[in-house]
Amino acid sequence: MKLIFEQSVAGRRGVKLPVSDVPAKSALPQQYLRVKPAQLPEVSELDVVRHFTRLSQRNFSVDANFYPLGSCTMKYNPKFTEKVAGMSGFADLHPLLPQLKGGEKYAQGALEVLFECERWLCEITGMKAYTMQPLAGAHGELTGIMLMAAYHKAKGNKNKKYVIVPDSAHGTNPASAAVAGYSIISVPSDKRGVMDLEKLKAVLTDEVAGLMMTCPDTHGVFNPQIDEIARLIHSVDGIMYYDGANLNAILGRARPGDLGFDVVHLNLHKTFATPHGGGGPGSGPVGVGEKLERFLPISRVIRRQDGKYALDYDHSDSIGYIASFYGAFGIILRAYAYMLILGKEGLRQTADHAVLNANYLLYRLKPYYQVAFDRVCMHECLFSAAKLAEKGVHAIDIAKFLIDRNIHPPTVYFPLTVKEAIMIEPTETESKATLDEFAEAMIEAVALARSTPDVFHSFPLKMPISRPDEVKAAREMNVNFFARPDAR
Ligand SMILES: *Cc1c(COP(=O)(O)O)cnc(C)c1O
């Protein structure tokens, strides 16, 4: 054991670590001791390389495949941002350093990145200040609702019980509001796909703490009555919460702050091209306007008079710590590099091309699939497979068919408001050739569904696993199955 250790990382760096004289056997409780030797495979380096290379190739990723997963904005993650995140000045920095006495001066660059990234996000969203701490969109939602609660508490608004959420909302919205202690009022959408204004008015009372909205909403539609909604919510001293998952559609064109929102979360891993999927890493910075600034989590990053950056803990109204250290720093750094390289005009073009690509697919697929809302869409287009389902081919079957074509399925069965929903978000980073290839596969699926619907039930045919019980797979994940070298 000692030998192996000294040859390992610490050993290579010349660090001599103390090795205990007490034999492990007598130090550990009997029940934890191994009774027979571990069955470690004895394989050559080449076998190991092949094993892991094969495993990596099973990964369905943006780098390898078109990934039009609606609402998730799975855009290309440029490789130069990886390079920036790997620079030793950032990557080797100890996260405790800025908190230690006198340590700040060694972390000026990193603090500057946090400070400047906040400023860019303020400008982009029309907010006054940001916290970069939340580690995902959902975490940002919880943070935002806690800020909302702190606001009502400070104002003595004791009767605030409800958060309004449109029925098209992402499940994390009502969940976050419920975790923060609010009850949920769900407001239905109208025929155009936007929140029904009359139904909103009907449920609006003094007891409403705020409203959570995705804008453009998860139907891919921009709500033309957004300012009226903000006026209504503010009339009962409610807070307007902006779920930023769809910012990609309006980046550089419209700012949530100007639309009447008081608090915003962004998903850097969606709009700002940082990697995601498989549960992380994420980053969900939260921005606020004047009303909520004093409640932001600590620590806050400040620039002092002398131009030096520091951490500031002196905020007595703060909701406190929301994450360890300063958030997902490596992700924030990638997003900041992405913003700098694109600049103001580049960011705006991002949104323009995302919307153009989605409308191109809407136009190409409209003759073959029912559209949920027949209008120009924003950055994602929404179809329904309800007609095909009558023939026994459901949205999930179309998804499985696409997998065999090496295309990641679009989002299916979300939003819940549309039967057999197929929600496609191509993003701005795809070429016309890729969009055409996808459209042709989708069109072929319809033809096949009409001629031989039964074949769909065995798709996908080319994958190591075909149709797992998805709930069971999520709850009782068996990663060993995938690791088996003989697994197809
Ligand atoms: C992705 C998403 C979220 C949650 O964001 P995470 O970063 O996955 O936690 C919330 N709302 C909408 C509309 C989303 O698409």
Short mmCIF file of C-alpha atoms and ligand atoms in Angstrom, two decimals:
data_model
loop_
_atom_site.label_atom_id
_atom_site.label_comp_id
_atom_site.label_asym_id
_atom_site.label_seq_id
_atom_site.Cartn_x
_atom_site.Cartn_y
_atom_site.Cartn_z
CA MET A 1 0.00 0.00 0.00
CA LYS A 2 2.78 2.35 1.01
CA LEU A 3 4.64 1.68 -2.20
CA ILE A 4 1.65 2.40 -4.41
CA PHE A 5 0.97 5.60 -2.55
CA GLU A 6 4.44 6.95 -2.93
CA GLN A 7 4.31 6.32 -6.65
CA SER A 8 1.03 8.19 -6.87
CA VAL A 9 0.36 11.91 -7.18
CA ALA A 10 1.79 12.94 -3.84
CA GLY A 11 4.84 10.80 -4.40
CA ARG A 12 5.49 12.30 -7.82
CA ARG A 13 5.34 15.75 -6.35
CA GLY A 14 7.98 14.72 -3.86
CA VAL A 15 5.63 14.89 -0.89
CA LYS A 16 6.39 12.30 1.79
CA LEU A 17 3.16 11.55 3.55
CA PRO A 18 3.25 9.82 6.93
CA VAL A 19 2.20 6.19 6.78
CA SER A 20 0.64 4.91 9.96
CA ASP A 21 2.53 2.17 11.82
CA VAL A 22 -0.70 0.62 13.06
CA PRO A 23 -1.61 -2.19 10.68
CA ALA A 24 -4.95 -1.41 9.02
CA LYS A 25 -6.29 -4.77 10.15
CA SER A 26 -6.28 -3.98 13.84
CA ALA A 27 -7.45 -0.37 13.37
CA LEU A 28 -10.65 -1.24 11.50
CA PRO A 29 -13.73 -2.91 12.98
CA GLN A 30 -13.92 -6.58 12.11
CA GLN A 31 -17.14 -6.34 10.09
CA TYR A 32 -15.50 -4.01 7.54
CA LEU A 33 -12.55 -6.25 6.82
CA ARG A 34 -12.32 -8.11 3.55
CA VAL A 35 -12.54 -11.87 3.92
CA LYS A 36 -11.26 -12.80 0.47
CA PRO A 37 -9.03 -10.87 -1.93
CA ALA A 38 -10.73 -8.18 -4.03
CA GLN A 39 -11.48 -9.37 -7.54
CA LEU A 40 -9.62 -6.68 -9.43
CA PRO A 41 -9.36 -7.35 -13.15
CA GLU A 42 -5.83 -7.88 -14.40
CA VAL A 43 -5.69 -6.16 -17.74
CA SER A 44 -3.13 -4.40 -19.89
CA GLU A 45 -3.01 -0.66 -20.37
CA LEU A 46 -4.35 -1.07 -23.89
CA ASP A 47 -7.38 -2.98 -22.62
CA VAL A 48 -8.01 -0.23 -20.08
CA VAL A 49 -7.72 2.48 -22.72
CA ARG A 50 -10.12 0.65 -25.01
CA HIS A 51 -12.59 0.06 -22.21
CA PHE A 52 -12.77 3.72 -21.22
CA THR A 53 -12.69 4.98 -24.80
CA ARG A 54 -15.69 2.75 -25.61
CA LEU A 55 -17.50 3.97 -22.53
CA SER A 56 -16.86 7.60 -23.50
CA GLN A 57 -18.23 6.91 -26.96
CA ARG A 58 -21.50 5.71 -25.48
CA ASN A 59 -22.02 9.17 -24.10
CA PHE A 60 -24.68 11.03 -26.01
CA SER A 61 -23.27 14.53 -26.04
CA VAL A 62 -23.45 17.80 -27.95
CA ASP A 63 -19.91 17.15 -29.16
CA ALA A 64 -21.03 14.02 -30.94
CA ASN A 65 -24.74 14.44 -31.75
CA PHE A 66 -27.51 16.92 -32.44
CA TYR A 67 -29.22 17.53 -29.10
CA PRO A 68 -32.46 19.51 -29.57
CA LEU A 69 -33.72 19.03 -26.02
CA GLY A 70 -36.38 21.72 -25.62
CA SER A 71 -36.13 24.03 -22.61
CA CYS A 72 -32.60 22.77 -21.87
CA THR A 73 -30.64 24.83 -24.43
CA MET A 74 -28.05 22.17 -25.24
CA LYS A 75 -25.79 24.36 -27.35
CA TYR A 76 -22.22 23.77 -28.35
CA ASN A 77 -19.70 24.45 -25.57
CA PRO A 78 -16.72 26.11 -27.22
CA LYS A 79 -13.40 24.51 -26.34
CA PHE A 80 -11.53 27.73 -25.67
CA THR A 81 -13.62 28.22 -22.52
CA GLU A 82 -12.33 24.85 -21.28
CA LYS A 83 -8.81 26.15 -21.82
CA VAL A 84 -9.54 29.28 -19.81
CA ALA A 85 -11.04 27.22 -16.98
CA GLY A 86 -7.96 25.02 -16.95
CA MET A 87 -5.45 27.88 -16.59
CA SER A 88 -3.40 27.16 -13.52
CA GLY A 89 -3.87 30.65 -12.06
CA PHE A 90 -7.57 29.81 -11.75
CA ALA A 91 -7.63 26.05 -11.51
CA ASP A 92 -5.05 25.72 -8.73
CA LEU A 93 -6.44 28.49 -6.58
CA HIS A 94 -7.54 27.27 -3.17
CA PRO A 95 -11.16 28.27 -2.51
CA LEU A 96 -10.38 29.30 1.07
CA LEU A 97 -7.70 31.77 0.02
CA PRO A 98 -9.87 34.90 -0.40
CA GLN A 99 -11.40 34.26 3.01
CA LEU A 100 -8.11 34.07 4.86
CA LYS A 101 -6.56 37.14 6.38
CA GLY A 102 -4.33 38.71 3.76
CA GLY A 103 -5.31 35.96 1.28
CA GLU A 104 -7.40 38.22 -0.93
CA LYS A 105 -4.38 39.64 -2.67
CA TYR A 106 -3.59 36.21 -4.11
CA ALA A 107 -7.09 35.82 -5.54
CA GLN A 108 -7.59 39.21 -7.18
CA GLY A 109 -8.04 37.72 -10.66
CA ALA A 110 -10.72 35.29 -9.57
CA LEU A 111 -12.56 37.95 -7.56
CA GLU A 112 -12.40 40.26 -10.56
CA VAL A 113 -14.00 37.54 -12.73
CA LEU A 114 -16.87 37.18 -10.24
CA PHE A 115 -17.29 40.94 -9.99
CA GLU A 116 -17.20 41.56 -13.74
CA CYS A 117 -19.44 38.60 -14.51
CA GLU A 118 -22.05 40.06 -12.15
CA ARG A 119 -21.78 43.40 -13.93
CA TRP A 120 -22.27 41.81 -17.35
CA LEU A 121 -25.30 39.89 -16.12
CA CYS A 122 -26.74 43.09 -14.60
CA GLU A 123 -26.41 44.81 -17.97
CA ILE A 124 -27.85 41.85 -19.88
CA THR A 125 -30.90 41.42 -17.63
CA GLY A 126 -31.50 44.96 -16.35
CA MET A 127 -30.88 44.02 -12.73
CA LYS A 128 -28.99 45.93 -10.06
CA ALA A 129 -26.93 43.22 -8.39
CA TYR A 130 -26.22 39.49 -8.58
CA THR A 131 -25.21 36.60 -6.44
CA MET A 132 -23.18 34.04 -8.36
CA GLN A 133 -23.59 31.39 -5.67
CA PRO A 134 -26.57 29.19 -6.66
CA LEU A 135 -25.44 25.94 -8.21
CA ALA A 136 -28.30 25.31 -10.63
CA GLY A 137 -31.41 26.93 -12.01
CA ALA A 138 -33.55 25.21 -9.40
CA HIS A 139 -31.17 26.36 -6.66
CA GLY A 140 -31.48 29.89 -8.05
CA GLU A 141 -35.26 29.58 -7.84
CA LEU A 142 -35.10 28.62 -4.19
CA THR A 143 -32.72 31.52 -3.54
CA GLY A 144 -35.03 33.91 -5.39
CA ILE A 145 -38.11 32.77 -3.46
CA MET A 146 -36.17 33.13 -0.19
CA LEU A 147 -35.35 36.72 -1.22
CA MET A 148 -39.06 37.23 -1.92
CA ALA A 149 -39.92 35.88 1.53
CA ALA A 150 -37.27 38.10 3.16
CA TYR A 151 -38.77 41.12 1.40
CA HIS A 152 -42.27 40.39 2.69
CA LYS A 153 -40.99 39.71 6.18
CA ALA A 154 -39.07 42.98 6.27
CA LYS A 155 -42.14 44.88 5.07
CA GLY A 156 -44.37 43.20 7.63
CA ASN A 157 -46.51 41.60 4.89
CA LYS A 158 -47.71 38.82 7.15
CA ASN A 159 -50.56 37.57 4.98
CA LYS A 160 -48.48 36.44 1.98
CA LYS A 161 -49.25 32.77 1.39
CA TYR A 162 -49.34 32.08 -2.33
CA VAL A 163 -47.02 32.00 -5.30
CA ILE A 164 -48.69 32.01 -8.71
CA VAL A 165 -47.25 29.76 -11.40
CA PRO A 166 -48.64 29.28 -14.92
CA ASP A 167 -49.65 25.73 -15.84
CA SER A 168 -46.93 25.61 -18.51
CA ALA A 169 -44.19 26.09 -15.90
CA HIS A 170 -41.21 23.83 -15.37
CA GLY A 171 -41.80 21.53 -12.40
CA THR A 172 -39.00 23.14 -10.42
CA ASN A 173 -40.99 26.42 -10.15
CA PRO A 174 -43.84 25.15 -7.96
CA ALA A 175 -41.40 22.83 -6.18
CA SER A 176 -39.06 25.70 -5.22
CA ALA A 177 -41.91 27.88 -4.01
CA ALA A 178 -43.30 24.98 -1.96
CA VAL A 179 -39.89 24.23 -0.41
CA ALA A 180 -39.70 27.89 0.62
CA GLY A 181 -43.05 27.49 2.41
CA TYR A 182 -45.57 28.92 -0.06
CA SER A 183 -48.72 27.33 -1.45
CA ILE A 184 -49.06 27.26 -5.20
CA ILE A 185 -51.81 28.68 -7.39
CA SER A 186 -51.64 27.35 -10.94
CA VAL A 187 -53.07 29.60 -13.66
CA PRO A 188 -54.05 28.02 -16.99
CA SER A 189 -52.84 29.16 -20.40
CA ASP A 190 -55.19 30.55 -23.03
CA LYS A 191 -55.57 29.47 -26.67
CA ARG A 192 -52.51 31.46 -27.71
CA GLY A 193 -50.33 29.54 -25.26
CA VAL A 194 -49.81 32.37 -22.77
CA MET A 195 -51.08 32.75 -19.23
CA ASP A 196 -54.79 33.60 -19.24
CA LEU A 197 -55.00 37.17 -17.97
CA GLU A 198 -58.62 36.95 -16.81
CA LYS A 199 -57.89 33.79 -14.84
CA LEU A 200 -54.88 35.53 -13.28
CA LYS A 201 -57.06 38.45 -12.20
CA ALA A 202 -59.55 36.01 -10.68
CA VAL A 203 -56.97 34.54 -8.29
CA LEU A 204 -55.10 37.74 -7.46
CA THR A 205 -55.49 38.80 -3.83
CA ASP A 206 -53.44 40.47 -1.11
CA GLU A 207 -52.26 37.02 -0.10
CA VAL A 208 -50.21 36.59 -3.27
CA ALA A 209 -46.48 36.86 -2.52
CA GLY A 210 -45.39 36.78 -6.12
CA LEU A 211 -45.47 35.16 -9.51
CA MET A 212 -42.91 32.91 -11.22
CA MET A 213 -42.70 33.06 -14.97
CA THR A 214 -40.55 31.79 -17.77
CA CYS A 215 -40.38 34.37 -20.53
CA PRO A 216 -40.70 33.50 -23.35
CA ASP A 217 -42.70 30.74 -21.74
CA THR A 218 -42.23 27.01 -22.12
CA HIS A 219 -44.68 26.99 -25.05
CA GLY A 220 -42.02 28.93 -26.96
CA VAL A 221 -44.28 31.99 -26.94
CA PHE A 222 -43.46 35.51 -25.76
CA ASN A 223 -46.25 36.86 -23.60
CA PRO A 224 -47.39 40.18 -25.11
CA GLN A 225 -49.16 41.10 -21.86
CA ILE A 226 -46.11 40.83 -19.66
CA ASP A 227 -46.18 44.48 -18.56
CA GLU A 228 -49.84 44.20 -17.59
CA ILE A 229 -49.08 41.06 -15.57
CA ALA A 230 -46.23 42.87 -13.79
CA ARG A 231 -48.54 45.80 -13.04
CA LEU A 232 -51.15 43.45 -11.54
CA ILE A 233 -48.66 41.58 -9.37
CA HIS A 234 -47.04 44.80 -8.16
CA SER A 235 -50.48 46.21 -7.31
CA VAL A 236 -50.69 43.66 -4.46
CA ASP A 237 -47.01 44.21 -3.53
CA GLY A 238 -46.10 40.89 -5.12
CA ILE A 239 -42.68 40.04 -6.54
CA MET A 240 -42.15 39.16 -10.21
CA TYR A 241 -39.79 36.20 -10.55
CA TYR A 242 -38.09 35.51 -13.90
CA ASP A 243 -37.11 31.93 -14.68
CA GLY A 244 -34.21 32.58 -17.07
CA ALA A 245 -34.08 29.16 -18.71
CA ASN A 246 -35.38 30.70 -21.95
CA LEU A 247 -33.22 33.82 -21.96
CA ASN A 248 -31.53 32.43 -25.07
CA ALA A 249 -34.51 33.68 -27.08
CA ILE A 250 -34.26 37.34 -26.04
CA LEU A 251 -30.62 37.79 -25.12
CA GLY A 252 -29.58 41.31 -26.10
CA ARG A 253 -33.11 42.07 -27.38
CA ALA A 254 -35.13 42.47 -24.20
CA ARG A 255 -34.21 42.67 -20.52
CA PRO A 256 -36.27 41.04 -17.77
CA GLY A 257 -35.70 44.13 -15.60
CA ASP A 258 -37.32 46.32 -18.26
CA LEU A 259 -40.23 43.86 -18.57
CA GLY A 260 -41.11 44.35 -14.90
CA PHE A 261 -39.30 41.48 -13.18
CA ASP A 262 -37.80 42.02 -9.72
CA VAL A 263 -35.69 38.88 -9.45
CA VAL A 264 -34.09 36.69 -12.09
CA HIS A 265 -32.24 33.41 -12.21
CA LEU A 266 -30.10 32.54 -15.19
CA ASN A 267 -28.86 29.12 -16.18
CA LEU A 268 -25.26 29.73 -17.23
CA HIS A 269 -25.15 26.11 -18.36
CA LYS A 270 -27.93 26.84 -20.84
CA THR A 271 -27.70 30.39 -22.19
CA PHE A 272 -23.99 30.93 -21.65
CA ALA A 273 -22.71 27.74 -23.22
CA THR A 274 -21.20 25.94 -20.26
CA PRO A 275 -21.39 22.14 -20.12
CA HIS A 276 -24.37 20.40 -18.58
CA GLY A 277 -26.30 17.20 -18.55
CA GLY A 278 -26.02 14.16 -16.36
CA GLY A 279 -26.89 16.19 -13.30
CA GLY A 280 -24.28 18.91 -13.37
CA PRO A 281 -22.25 21.00 -13.00
CA GLY A 282 -24.65 23.90 -13.15
CA SER A 283 -24.72 27.54 -12.23
CA GLY A 284 -27.84 29.56 -11.48
CA PRO A 285 -26.85 33.14 -10.60
CA VAL A 286 -29.66 35.26 -9.18
CA GLY A 287 -30.07 38.92 -10.04
CA VAL A 288 -32.25 41.44 -8.23
CA GLY A 289 -33.50 44.95 -8.64
CA GLU A 290 -33.40 47.67 -6.02
CA LYS A 291 -36.20 46.17 -3.88
CA LEU A 292 -34.39 42.94 -3.07
CA GLU A 293 -30.72 43.87 -3.12
CA ARG A 294 -30.15 44.09 0.62
CA PHE A 295 -31.35 40.51 1.10
CA LEU A 296 -28.81 38.91 -1.27
CA PRO A 297 -26.72 36.04 0.10
CA ILE A 298 -23.29 36.70 1.56
CA SER A 299 -20.48 36.86 0.73
CA ARG A 300 -20.74 39.63 -1.88
CA VAL A 301 -17.80 40.56 -4.09
CA ILE A 302 -16.91 44.26 -3.99
CA ARG A 303 -14.38 46.56 -5.62
CA ARG A 304 -12.82 48.87 -3.08
CA GLN A 305 -11.81 52.51 -3.58
CA ASP A 306 -8.24 51.45 -4.31
CA GLY A 307 -9.45 49.22 -7.15
CA LYS A 308 -8.79 45.99 -5.25
CA TYR A 309 -11.43 43.27 -4.97
CA ALA A 310 -12.63 41.86 -1.68
CA LEU A 311 -15.35 39.77 -0.09
CA ASP A 312 -17.97 41.63 1.89
CA TYR A 313 -19.96 39.99 4.67
CA ASP A 314 -21.42 43.10 6.18
CA HIS A 315 -25.09 42.77 5.23
CA SER A 316 -27.37 42.34 8.22
CA ASP A 317 -30.50 41.76 6.11
CA SER A 318 -28.89 39.03 4.00
CA ILE A 319 -30.59 35.64 3.76
CA GLY A 320 -27.11 34.25 4.56
CA TYR A 321 -25.11 31.54 2.82
CA ILE A 322 -26.76 29.70 -0.01
CA ALA A 323 -23.78 27.64 -1.21
CA SER A 324 -20.24 26.92 -0.17
CA PHE A 325 -17.68 29.46 -1.33
CA TYR A 326 -18.68 31.52 -4.39
CA GLY A 327 -20.68 29.15 -6.56
CA ALA A 328 -19.46 26.91 -9.39
CA PHE A 329 -16.44 29.06 -10.11
CA GLY A 330 -15.14 27.03 -13.07
CA ILE A 331 -18.54 27.34 -14.75
CA ILE A 332 -18.80 31.06 -14.04
CA LEU A 333 -15.35 31.50 -15.56
CA ARG A 334 -16.36 29.66 -18.75
CA ALA A 335 -19.53 31.76 -19.04
CA TYR A 336 -17.58 34.97 -18.54
CA ALA A 337 -15.08 33.98 -21.24
CA TYR A 338 -18.01 33.20 -23.55
CA MET A 339 -19.57 36.64 -22.96
CA LEU A 340 -16.27 38.41 -23.54
CA ILE A 341 -15.55 36.65 -26.80
CA LEU A 342 -19.03 37.27 -28.22
CA GLY A 343 -19.46 40.79 -26.93
CA LYS A 344 -22.71 42.71 -27.01
CA GLU A 345 -23.43 42.23 -30.72
CA GLY A 346 -22.44 38.56 -30.66
CA LEU A 347 -24.78 37.81 -27.77
CA ARG A 348 -27.64 39.47 -29.62
CA GLN A 349 -26.90 37.40 -32.73
CA THR A 350 -27.04 34.29 -30.56
CA ALA A 351 -30.71 34.98 -29.79
CA ASP A 352 -31.53 35.96 -33.37
CA HIS A 353 -30.10 32.76 -34.81
CA ALA A 354 -31.66 30.59 -32.11
CA VAL A 355 -35.10 32.00 -32.99
CA LEU A 356 -34.43 31.69 -36.72
CA ASN A 357 -33.39 28.04 -36.42
CA ALA A 358 -36.46 27.14 -34.36
CA ASN A 359 -38.78 28.81 -36.86
CA TYR A 360 -37.06 27.00 -39.72
CA LEU A 361 -37.85 23.66 -38.09
CA LEU A 362 -41.37 24.80 -37.26
CA TYR A 363 -41.90 25.65 -40.93
CA ARG A 364 -40.38 22.39 -42.20
CA LEU A 365 -42.27 20.10 -39.82
CA LYS A 366 -45.63 21.86 -39.77
CA PRO A 367 -47.03 19.88 -42.72
CA TYR A 368 -46.27 16.62 -40.86
CA TYR A 369 -46.91 17.26 -37.18
CA GLN A 370 -49.70 19.08 -35.39
CA VAL A 371 -48.47 22.40 -34.02
CA ALA A 372 -49.46 23.21 -30.46
CA PHE A 373 -49.79 26.95 -31.15
CA ASP A 374 -49.92 28.10 -34.73
CA ARG A 375 -47.76 31.20 -34.70
CA VAL A 376 -44.18 32.32 -35.09
CA CYS A 377 -42.22 30.73 -32.26
CA MET A 378 -39.31 31.95 -30.19
CA HIS A 379 -36.22 29.75 -29.71
CA GLU A 380 -38.11 26.46 -29.51
CA CYS A 381 -41.03 24.96 -31.39
CA LEU A 382 -43.71 22.79 -29.93
CA PHE A 383 -45.55 19.96 -31.68
CA SER A 384 -48.05 17.36 -30.61
CA ALA A 385 -47.96 13.70 -31.62
CA ALA A 386 -51.61 13.26 -30.55
CA LYS A 387 -52.75 12.33 -34.10
CA LEU A 388 -50.00 9.72 -34.46
CA ALA A 389 -50.83 8.40 -31.01
CA GLU A 390 -54.23 7.35 -32.39
CA LYS A 391 -52.27 4.93 -34.58
CA GLY A 392 -50.34 3.71 -31.57
CA VAL A 393 -47.18 5.78 -32.17
CA HIS A 394 -46.59 8.08 -29.20
CA ALA A 395 -44.16 10.93 -28.60
CA ILE A 396 -41.86 8.52 -26.76
CA ASP A 397 -41.78 6.23 -29.83
CA ILE A 398 -40.67 9.09 -32.05
CA ALA A 399 -37.97 9.86 -29.47
CA LYS A 400 -36.73 6.26 -29.51
CA PHE A 401 -36.73 6.22 -33.33
CA LEU A 402 -34.49 9.31 -33.37
CA ILE A 403 -31.97 7.70 -31.03
CA ASP A 404 -31.25 5.08 -33.69
CA ARG A 405 -30.52 7.94 -36.07
CA ASN A 406 -27.90 9.24 -33.62
CA ILE A 407 -30.06 12.22 -32.75
CA HIS A 408 -30.79 13.02 -29.14
CA PRO A 409 -34.58 13.12 -28.73
CA PRO A 410 -36.30 16.45 -28.24
CA THR A 411 -38.09 16.99 -24.93
CA VAL A 412 -41.25 14.88 -24.86
CA TYR A 413 -44.33 15.12 -22.60
CA PHE A 414 -43.33 18.62 -21.48
CA PRO A 415 -44.93 21.09 -21.15
CA LEU A 416 -47.73 19.17 -19.49
CA THR A 417 -50.32 21.44 -21.10
CA VAL A 418 -49.88 19.87 -24.55
CA LYS A 419 -50.89 16.27 -25.22
CA GLU A 420 -48.06 14.11 -26.57
CA ALA A 421 -45.79 17.16 -26.58
CA ILE A 422 -42.60 17.17 -28.67
CA MET A 423 -40.59 20.25 -27.87
CA ILE A 424 -37.66 21.04 -30.13
CA GLU A 425 -34.92 23.54 -29.37
CA PRO A 426 -32.25 23.51 -32.07
CA THR A 427 -30.16 26.44 -30.65
CA GLU A 428 -28.08 28.84 -32.71
CA THR A 429 -25.04 26.62 -32.90
CA GLU A 430 -26.43 24.14 -35.45
CA SER A 431 -25.92 24.34 -39.21
CA LYS A 432 -28.71 24.23 -41.78
CA ALA A 433 -27.41 20.83 -42.91
CA THR A 434 -27.92 19.42 -39.40
CA LEU A 435 -31.38 20.95 -39.14
CA ASP A 436 -32.31 19.43 -42.52
CA GLU A 437 -31.03 16.02 -41.51
CA PHE A 438 -33.12 16.19 -38.36
CA ALA A 439 -36.21 17.39 -40.22
CA GLU A 440 -35.87 14.54 -42.70
CA ALA A 441 -35.64 11.99 -39.88
CA MET A 442 -38.76 13.47 -38.27
CA ILE A 443 -40.63 13.34 -41.60
CA GLU A 444 -39.54 9.77 -42.16
CA ALA A 445 -40.88 8.88 -38.73
CA VAL A 446 -44.34 10.09 -39.75
CA ALA A 447 -44.30 8.06 -42.96
CA LEU A 448 -43.22 4.97 -41.03
CA ALA A 449 -45.88 5.57 -38.36
CA ARG A 450 -48.54 5.61 -41.07
CA SER A 451 -47.32 2.51 -42.92
CA THR A 452 -46.01 0.24 -40.15
CA PRO A 453 -46.77 1.67 -36.70
CA ASP A 454 -45.89 -1.59 -34.93
CA VAL A 455 -42.17 -1.33 -35.71
CA PHE A 456 -41.86 1.66 -33.40
CA HIS A 457 -42.28 -0.38 -30.26
CA SER A 458 -38.92 -2.07 -30.63
CA PHE A 459 -36.91 1.15 -31.21
CA PRO A 460 -34.10 1.84 -30.47
CA LEU A 461 -32.39 -1.21 -31.96
CA LYS A 462 -28.80 0.05 -31.91
CA MET A 463 -28.39 0.99 -28.25
CA PRO A 464 -26.92 -1.13 -25.42
CA ILE A 465 -30.23 -0.74 -23.59
CA SER A 466 -33.48 -0.38 -25.43
CA ARG A 467 -36.43 0.56 -23.25
CA PRO A 468 -35.58 0.62 -19.55
CA ASP A 469 -38.11 1.30 -16.86
CA GLU A 470 -36.97 4.91 -16.58
CA VAL A 471 -38.31 5.55 -13.09
CA LYS A 472 -36.69 2.38 -11.76
CA ALA A 473 -33.45 3.20 -13.60
CA ALA A 474 -33.34 6.64 -11.97
CA ARG A 475 -34.16 5.31 -8.50
CA GLU A 476 -32.02 2.19 -8.55
CA MET A 477 -29.22 3.14 -10.88
CA ASN A 478 -26.94 0.25 -11.70
CA VAL A 479 -23.81 1.80 -13.15
CA ASN A 480 -22.05 -1.55 -13.13
CA PHE A 481 -24.19 -2.65 -16.03
CA PHE A 482 -22.59 -0.02 -18.25
CA ALA A 483 -19.11 -0.69 -16.95
CA ARG A 484 -19.23 -4.36 -17.95
CA PRO A 485 -16.75 -4.75 -20.83
CA ASP A 486 -19.03 -7.30 -22.48
CA ALA A 487 -22.09 -5.02 -22.40
CA ARG A 488 -22.95 -4.37 -26.01
C1 LIG B 1 -33.80 23.84 -16.91
C2 LIG B 1 -34.96 24.57 -16.38
C3 LIG B 1 -35.08 24.86 -15.01
C4 LIG B 1 -34.17 24.30 -13.94
O1 LIG B 1 -32.84 24.56 -14.14
P1 LIG B 1 -31.69 23.58 -13.61
O2 LIG B 1 -30.45 24.32 -13.89
O3 LIG B 1 -31.84 22.32 -14.40
O4 LIG B 1 -31.92 23.36 -12.16
C5 LIG B 1 -36.13 25.67 -14.61
N1 LIG B 1 -37.03 26.14 -15.49
C6 LIG B 1 -36.96 25.84 -16.81
C7 LIG B 1 -38.00 26.41 -17.74
C8 LIG B 1 -35.94 25.03 -17.30
O5 LIG B 1 -35.87 24.73 -18.59
#
